[in-house]
Amino acid sequence: MLNENIKTIRKSKGLSQQELAVRLNVVRQTVSKWEQGLSVPDSDMLISLSEALETPVSTLLGETVVKTEADTLKAISEKLEVINLQLAQRKSTRRKMIQWSLISLCAIIVIVFLILLKLESPYLGWNYSDPETAVLGVAFHSLEWLFVRAAPIILIGATIGIFLTWKKE
């Protein structure tokens, strides 16, 4: 009776013999021998077994455990529901992160445009006969040139991305 109860409860909890053995700090063969009725756990191990299976010792020792199909299906459906909720939550979080990243990108582009507008390309009036200012002026001009050409495309793409990730709730 003990061997049948251990096996039935273990399976109803969704544990393999290996998983139960790891929880009890024994080898899998020990759990197998208990379930086959070839050996029995000692009193300390019986208490550990009841804790690992979250079942009273009295149930392990004498009360017959009846495994019903409805309980198993109910447990599976509850687990699936929890998993679906977690996946939906993860998807929503990921969508919000993408959306806020795109909003931040748009804000940064607008701020850089405003700064460039305010500066009015001051390097154009620099003395290019000095090698240091000449190199620095060319570098600033190159960055501004690239930014002015690439930023509108990135801004349009980010704006489209914001609208695509916007979810009406």
mmCIF file of C-alpha atoms in Angstrom:
data_model
loop_
_atom_site.group_PDB
_atom_site.id
_atom_site.type_symbol
_atom_site.label_atom_id
_atom_site.label_comp_id
_atom_site.label_asym_id
_atom_site.label_seq_id
_atom_site.Cartn_x
_atom_site.Cartn_y
_atom_site.Cartn_z
ATOM 1 C CA MET A 1 0.000 0.000 0.000
ATOM 2 C CA LEU A 2 2.833 2.423 0.854
ATOM 3 C CA ASN A 3 4.528 1.708 -2.455
ATOM 4 C CA GLU A 4 1.342 2.398 -4.428
ATOM 5 C CA ASN A 5 0.677 5.601 -2.513
ATOM 6 C CA ILE A 6 4.202 6.924 -3.084
ATOM 7 C CA LYS A 7 3.934 6.229 -6.803
ATOM 8 C CA THR A 8 0.423 7.654 -7.176
ATOM 9 C CA ILE A 9 1.161 10.831 -5.229
ATOM 10 C CA ARG A 10 4.480 11.360 -7.005
ATOM 11 C CA LYS A 11 2.799 11.100 -10.397
ATOM 12 C CA SER A 12 -0.102 13.346 -9.349
ATOM 13 C CA LYS A 13 2.440 16.004 -8.353
ATOM 14 C CA GLY A 14 4.051 15.690 -11.796
ATOM 15 C CA LEU A 15 7.391 14.499 -10.449
ATOM 16 C CA SER A 16 9.640 11.898 -11.971
ATOM 17 C CA GLN A 17 11.487 9.402 -9.810
ATOM 18 C CA GLN A 18 14.684 11.359 -10.473
ATOM 19 C CA GLU A 19 13.147 14.671 -9.379
ATOM 20 C CA LEU A 20 11.805 13.132 -6.177
ATOM 21 C CA ALA A 21 15.161 11.498 -5.508
ATOM 22 C CA VAL A 22 16.923 14.856 -5.877
ATOM 23 C CA ARG A 23 14.486 16.461 -3.418
ATOM 24 C CA LEU A 24 15.161 13.682 -0.913
ATOM 25 C CA ASN A 25 18.897 13.542 -1.566
ATOM 26 C CA VAL A 26 18.796 9.851 -2.505
ATOM 27 C CA VAL A 27 19.469 7.970 -5.746
ATOM 28 C CA ARG A 28 16.653 7.275 -8.212
ATOM 29 C CA GLN A 29 16.947 3.524 -7.625
ATOM 30 C CA THR A 30 15.934 4.045 -3.986
ATOM 31 C CA VAL A 31 12.670 5.692 -5.044
ATOM 32 C CA SER A 32 12.157 2.904 -7.595
ATOM 33 C CA LYS A 33 12.614 0.235 -4.896
ATOM 34 C CA TRP A 34 10.089 1.994 -2.634
ATOM 35 C CA GLU A 35 7.538 2.114 -5.455
ATOM 36 C CA GLN A 36 8.098 -1.543 -6.353
ATOM 37 C CA GLY A 37 7.722 -2.581 -2.710
ATOM 38 C CA LEU A 38 11.257 -4.000 -2.562
ATOM 39 C CA SER A 39 12.150 -1.717 0.358
ATOM 40 C CA VAL A 40 10.515 0.891 2.594
ATOM 41 C CA PRO A 41 11.771 4.273 3.771
ATOM 42 C CA ASP A 42 12.778 4.622 7.424
ATOM 43 C CA SER A 43 10.826 6.965 9.707
ATOM 44 C CA ASP A 44 13.025 10.018 9.060
ATOM 45 C CA MET A 45 12.881 9.429 5.326
ATOM 46 C CA LEU A 46 9.101 8.958 5.525
ATOM 47 C CA ILE A 47 8.775 12.424 7.061
ATOM 48 C CA SER A 48 11.060 13.894 4.386
ATOM 49 C CA LEU A 49 9.034 12.063 1.751
ATOM 50 C CA SER A 50 5.777 13.514 3.056
ATOM 51 C CA GLU A 51 7.292 17.019 2.990
ATOM 52 C CA ALA A 52 8.658 16.572 -0.529
ATOM 53 C CA LEU A 53 5.290 15.311 -1.772
ATOM 54 C CA GLU A 54 3.372 17.846 0.337
ATOM 55 C CA THR A 55 1.232 15.014 1.687
ATOM 56 C CA PRO A 56 0.539 13.891 5.271
ATOM 57 C CA VAL A 57 2.394 10.793 6.473
ATOM 58 C CA SER A 58 -0.980 9.164 7.260
ATOM 59 C CA THR A 59 -1.902 9.380 3.590
ATOM 60 C CA LEU A 60 1.378 7.760 2.622
ATOM 61 C CA LEU A 61 0.925 4.968 5.156
ATOM 62 C CA GLY A 62 -2.707 4.028 4.936
ATOM 63 C CA GLU A 63 -5.189 6.174 3.208
ATOM 64 C CA THR A 64 -5.706 5.010 -0.328
ATOM 65 C CA VAL A 65 -5.021 7.724 -2.846
ATOM 66 C CA VAL A 66 -7.450 7.814 -5.720
ATOM 67 C CA LYS A 67 -6.258 9.618 -8.776
ATOM 68 C CA THR A 68 -9.172 11.117 -10.648
ATOM 69 C CA GLU A 69 -9.080 12.182 -14.255
ATOM 70 C CA ALA A 70 -10.926 15.437 -13.553
ATOM 71 C CA ASP A 71 -8.362 16.569 -10.967
ATOM 72 C CA THR A 72 -5.521 15.903 -13.375
ATOM 73 C CA LEU A 73 -7.194 17.822 -16.199
ATOM 74 C CA LYS A 74 -8.067 20.654 -13.841
ATOM 75 C CA ALA A 75 -4.475 20.887 -12.633
ATOM 76 C CA ILE A 76 -3.160 20.881 -16.202
ATOM 77 C CA SER A 77 -5.624 23.573 -17.279
ATOM 78 C CA GLU A 78 -4.678 25.736 -14.289
ATOM 79 C CA LYS A 79 -0.988 25.400 -15.127
ATOM 80 C CA LEU A 80 -1.656 26.269 -18.769
ATOM 81 C CA GLU A 81 -3.671 29.293 -17.715
ATOM 82 C CA VAL A 82 -0.810 30.533 -15.538
ATOM 83 C CA ILE A 83 1.673 29.979 -18.385
ATOM 84 C CA ASN A 84 -0.569 31.850 -20.834
ATOM 85 C CA LEU A 85 -0.876 34.773 -18.429
ATOM 86 C CA GLN A 86 2.893 34.887 -17.980
ATOM 87 C CA LEU A 87 3.465 34.830 -21.748
ATOM 88 C CA ALA A 88 0.907 37.596 -22.292
ATOM 89 C CA GLN A 89 2.532 39.673 -19.574
ATOM 90 C CA ARG A 90 5.995 39.154 -21.056
ATOM 91 C CA LYS A 91 4.743 40.110 -24.526
ATOM 92 C CA SER A 92 3.088 43.248 -23.177
ATOM 93 C CA THR A 93 6.237 44.256 -21.292
ATOM 94 C CA ARG A 94 8.407 43.700 -24.365
ATOM 95 C CA ARG A 95 6.008 45.744 -26.516
ATOM 96 C CA LYS A 96 6.072 48.617 -24.011
ATOM 97 C CA MET A 97 9.874 48.565 -23.849
ATOM 98 C CA ILE A 98 10.130 48.748 -27.637
ATOM 99 C CA GLN A 99 7.576 51.519 -27.758
ATOM 100 C CA TRP A 100 9.329 53.642 -25.119
ATOM 101 C CA SER A 101 12.690 53.047 -26.800
ATOM 102 C CA LEU A 102 11.278 54.359 -30.074
ATOM 103 C CA ILE A 103 9.727 57.362 -28.323
ATOM 104 C CA SER A 104 13.105 58.100 -26.702
ATOM 105 C CA LEU A 105 14.840 57.812 -30.090
ATOM 106 C CA CYS A 106 12.401 60.315 -31.615
ATOM 107 C CA ALA A 107 12.946 62.727 -28.714
ATOM 108 C CA ILE A 108 16.731 62.470 -29.057
ATOM 109 C CA ILE A 109 16.543 63.161 -32.806
ATOM 110 C CA VAL A 110 14.346 66.223 -32.261
ATOM 111 C CA ILE A 111 16.664 67.536 -29.522
ATOM 112 C CA VAL A 112 19.753 67.098 -31.716
ATOM 113 C CA PHE A 113 17.964 68.877 -34.593
ATOM 114 C CA LEU A 114 17.112 71.782 -32.279
ATOM 115 C CA ILE A 115 20.708 71.978 -31.053
ATOM 116 C CA LEU A 116 22.037 72.001 -34.637
ATOM 117 C CA LEU A 117 19.501 74.697 -35.537
ATOM 118 C CA LYS A 118 20.537 76.803 -32.541
ATOM 119 C CA LEU A 119 24.275 76.454 -33.278
ATOM 120 C CA GLU A 120 23.833 77.452 -36.936
ATOM 121 C CA SER A 121 26.956 75.519 -37.975
ATOM 122 C CA PRO A 122 29.528 77.678 -36.129
ATOM 123 C CA TYR A 123 32.426 75.749 -37.650
ATOM 124 C CA LEU A 124 31.742 77.355 -41.032
ATOM 125 C CA GLY A 125 33.382 80.580 -39.763
ATOM 126 C CA TRP A 126 36.455 78.868 -38.359
ATOM 127 C CA ASN A 127 39.983 79.480 -39.617
ATOM 128 C CA TYR A 128 40.751 76.378 -41.682
ATOM 129 C CA SER A 129 44.398 77.338 -42.136
ATOM 130 C CA ASP A 130 44.976 76.012 -38.612
ATOM 131 C CA PRO A 131 45.220 72.175 -38.917
ATOM 132 C CA GLU A 132 43.454 71.487 -35.599
ATOM 133 C CA THR A 133 40.385 73.585 -36.367
ATOM 134 C CA ALA A 134 40.353 72.362 -39.955
ATOM 135 C CA VAL A 135 40.154 68.697 -38.864
ATOM 136 C CA LEU A 136 37.629 69.501 -36.158
ATOM 137 C CA GLY A 137 35.523 71.557 -38.578
ATOM 138 C CA VAL A 138 35.506 68.781 -41.177
ATOM 139 C CA ALA A 139 34.536 66.248 -38.486
ATOM 140 C CA PHE A 140 31.658 68.418 -37.259
ATOM 141 C CA HIS A 141 30.502 69.042 -40.799
ATOM 142 C CA SER A 142 30.606 65.314 -41.622
ATOM 143 C CA LEU A 143 28.588 64.403 -38.525
ATOM 144 C CA GLU A 144 26.041 67.107 -39.238
ATOM 145 C CA TRP A 145 25.775 66.081 -42.885
ATOM 146 C CA LEU A 146 25.211 62.415 -41.953
ATOM 147 C CA PHE A 147 22.737 63.310 -39.213
ATOM 148 C CA VAL A 148 20.676 65.629 -41.424
ATOM 149 C CA ARG A 149 20.361 62.879 -44.067
ATOM 150 C CA ALA A 150 19.823 59.864 -41.817
ATOM 151 C CA ALA A 151 17.748 61.351 -38.997
ATOM 152 C CA PRO A 152 14.533 61.964 -41.002
ATOM 153 C CA ILE A 153 14.485 58.358 -42.195
ATOM 154 C CA ILE A 154 15.107 57.074 -38.665
ATOM 155 C CA LEU A 155 12.476 59.467 -37.266
ATOM 156 C CA ILE A 156 9.854 58.268 -39.766
ATOM 157 C CA GLY A 157 10.706 54.615 -39.046
ATOM 158 C CA ALA A 158 10.534 55.164 -35.293
ATOM 159 C CA THR A 159 7.208 56.982 -35.592
ATOM 160 C CA ILE A 160 5.757 54.122 -37.628
ATOM 161 C CA GLY A 161 7.134 51.693 -35.034
ATOM 162 C CA ILE A 162 5.436 53.623 -32.219
ATOM 163 C CA PHE A 163 2.065 53.405 -33.965
ATOM 164 C CA LEU A 164 2.531 49.710 -34.743
ATOM 165 C CA THR A 165 3.341 48.890 -31.100
ATOM 166 C CA TRP A 166 0.505 51.047 -29.757
ATOM 167 C CA LYS A 167 -2.148 48.748 -28.347
ATOM 168 C CA LYS A 168 -5.624 49.979 -27.525
ATOM 169 C CA GLU A 169 -6.799 48.455 -24.285
#
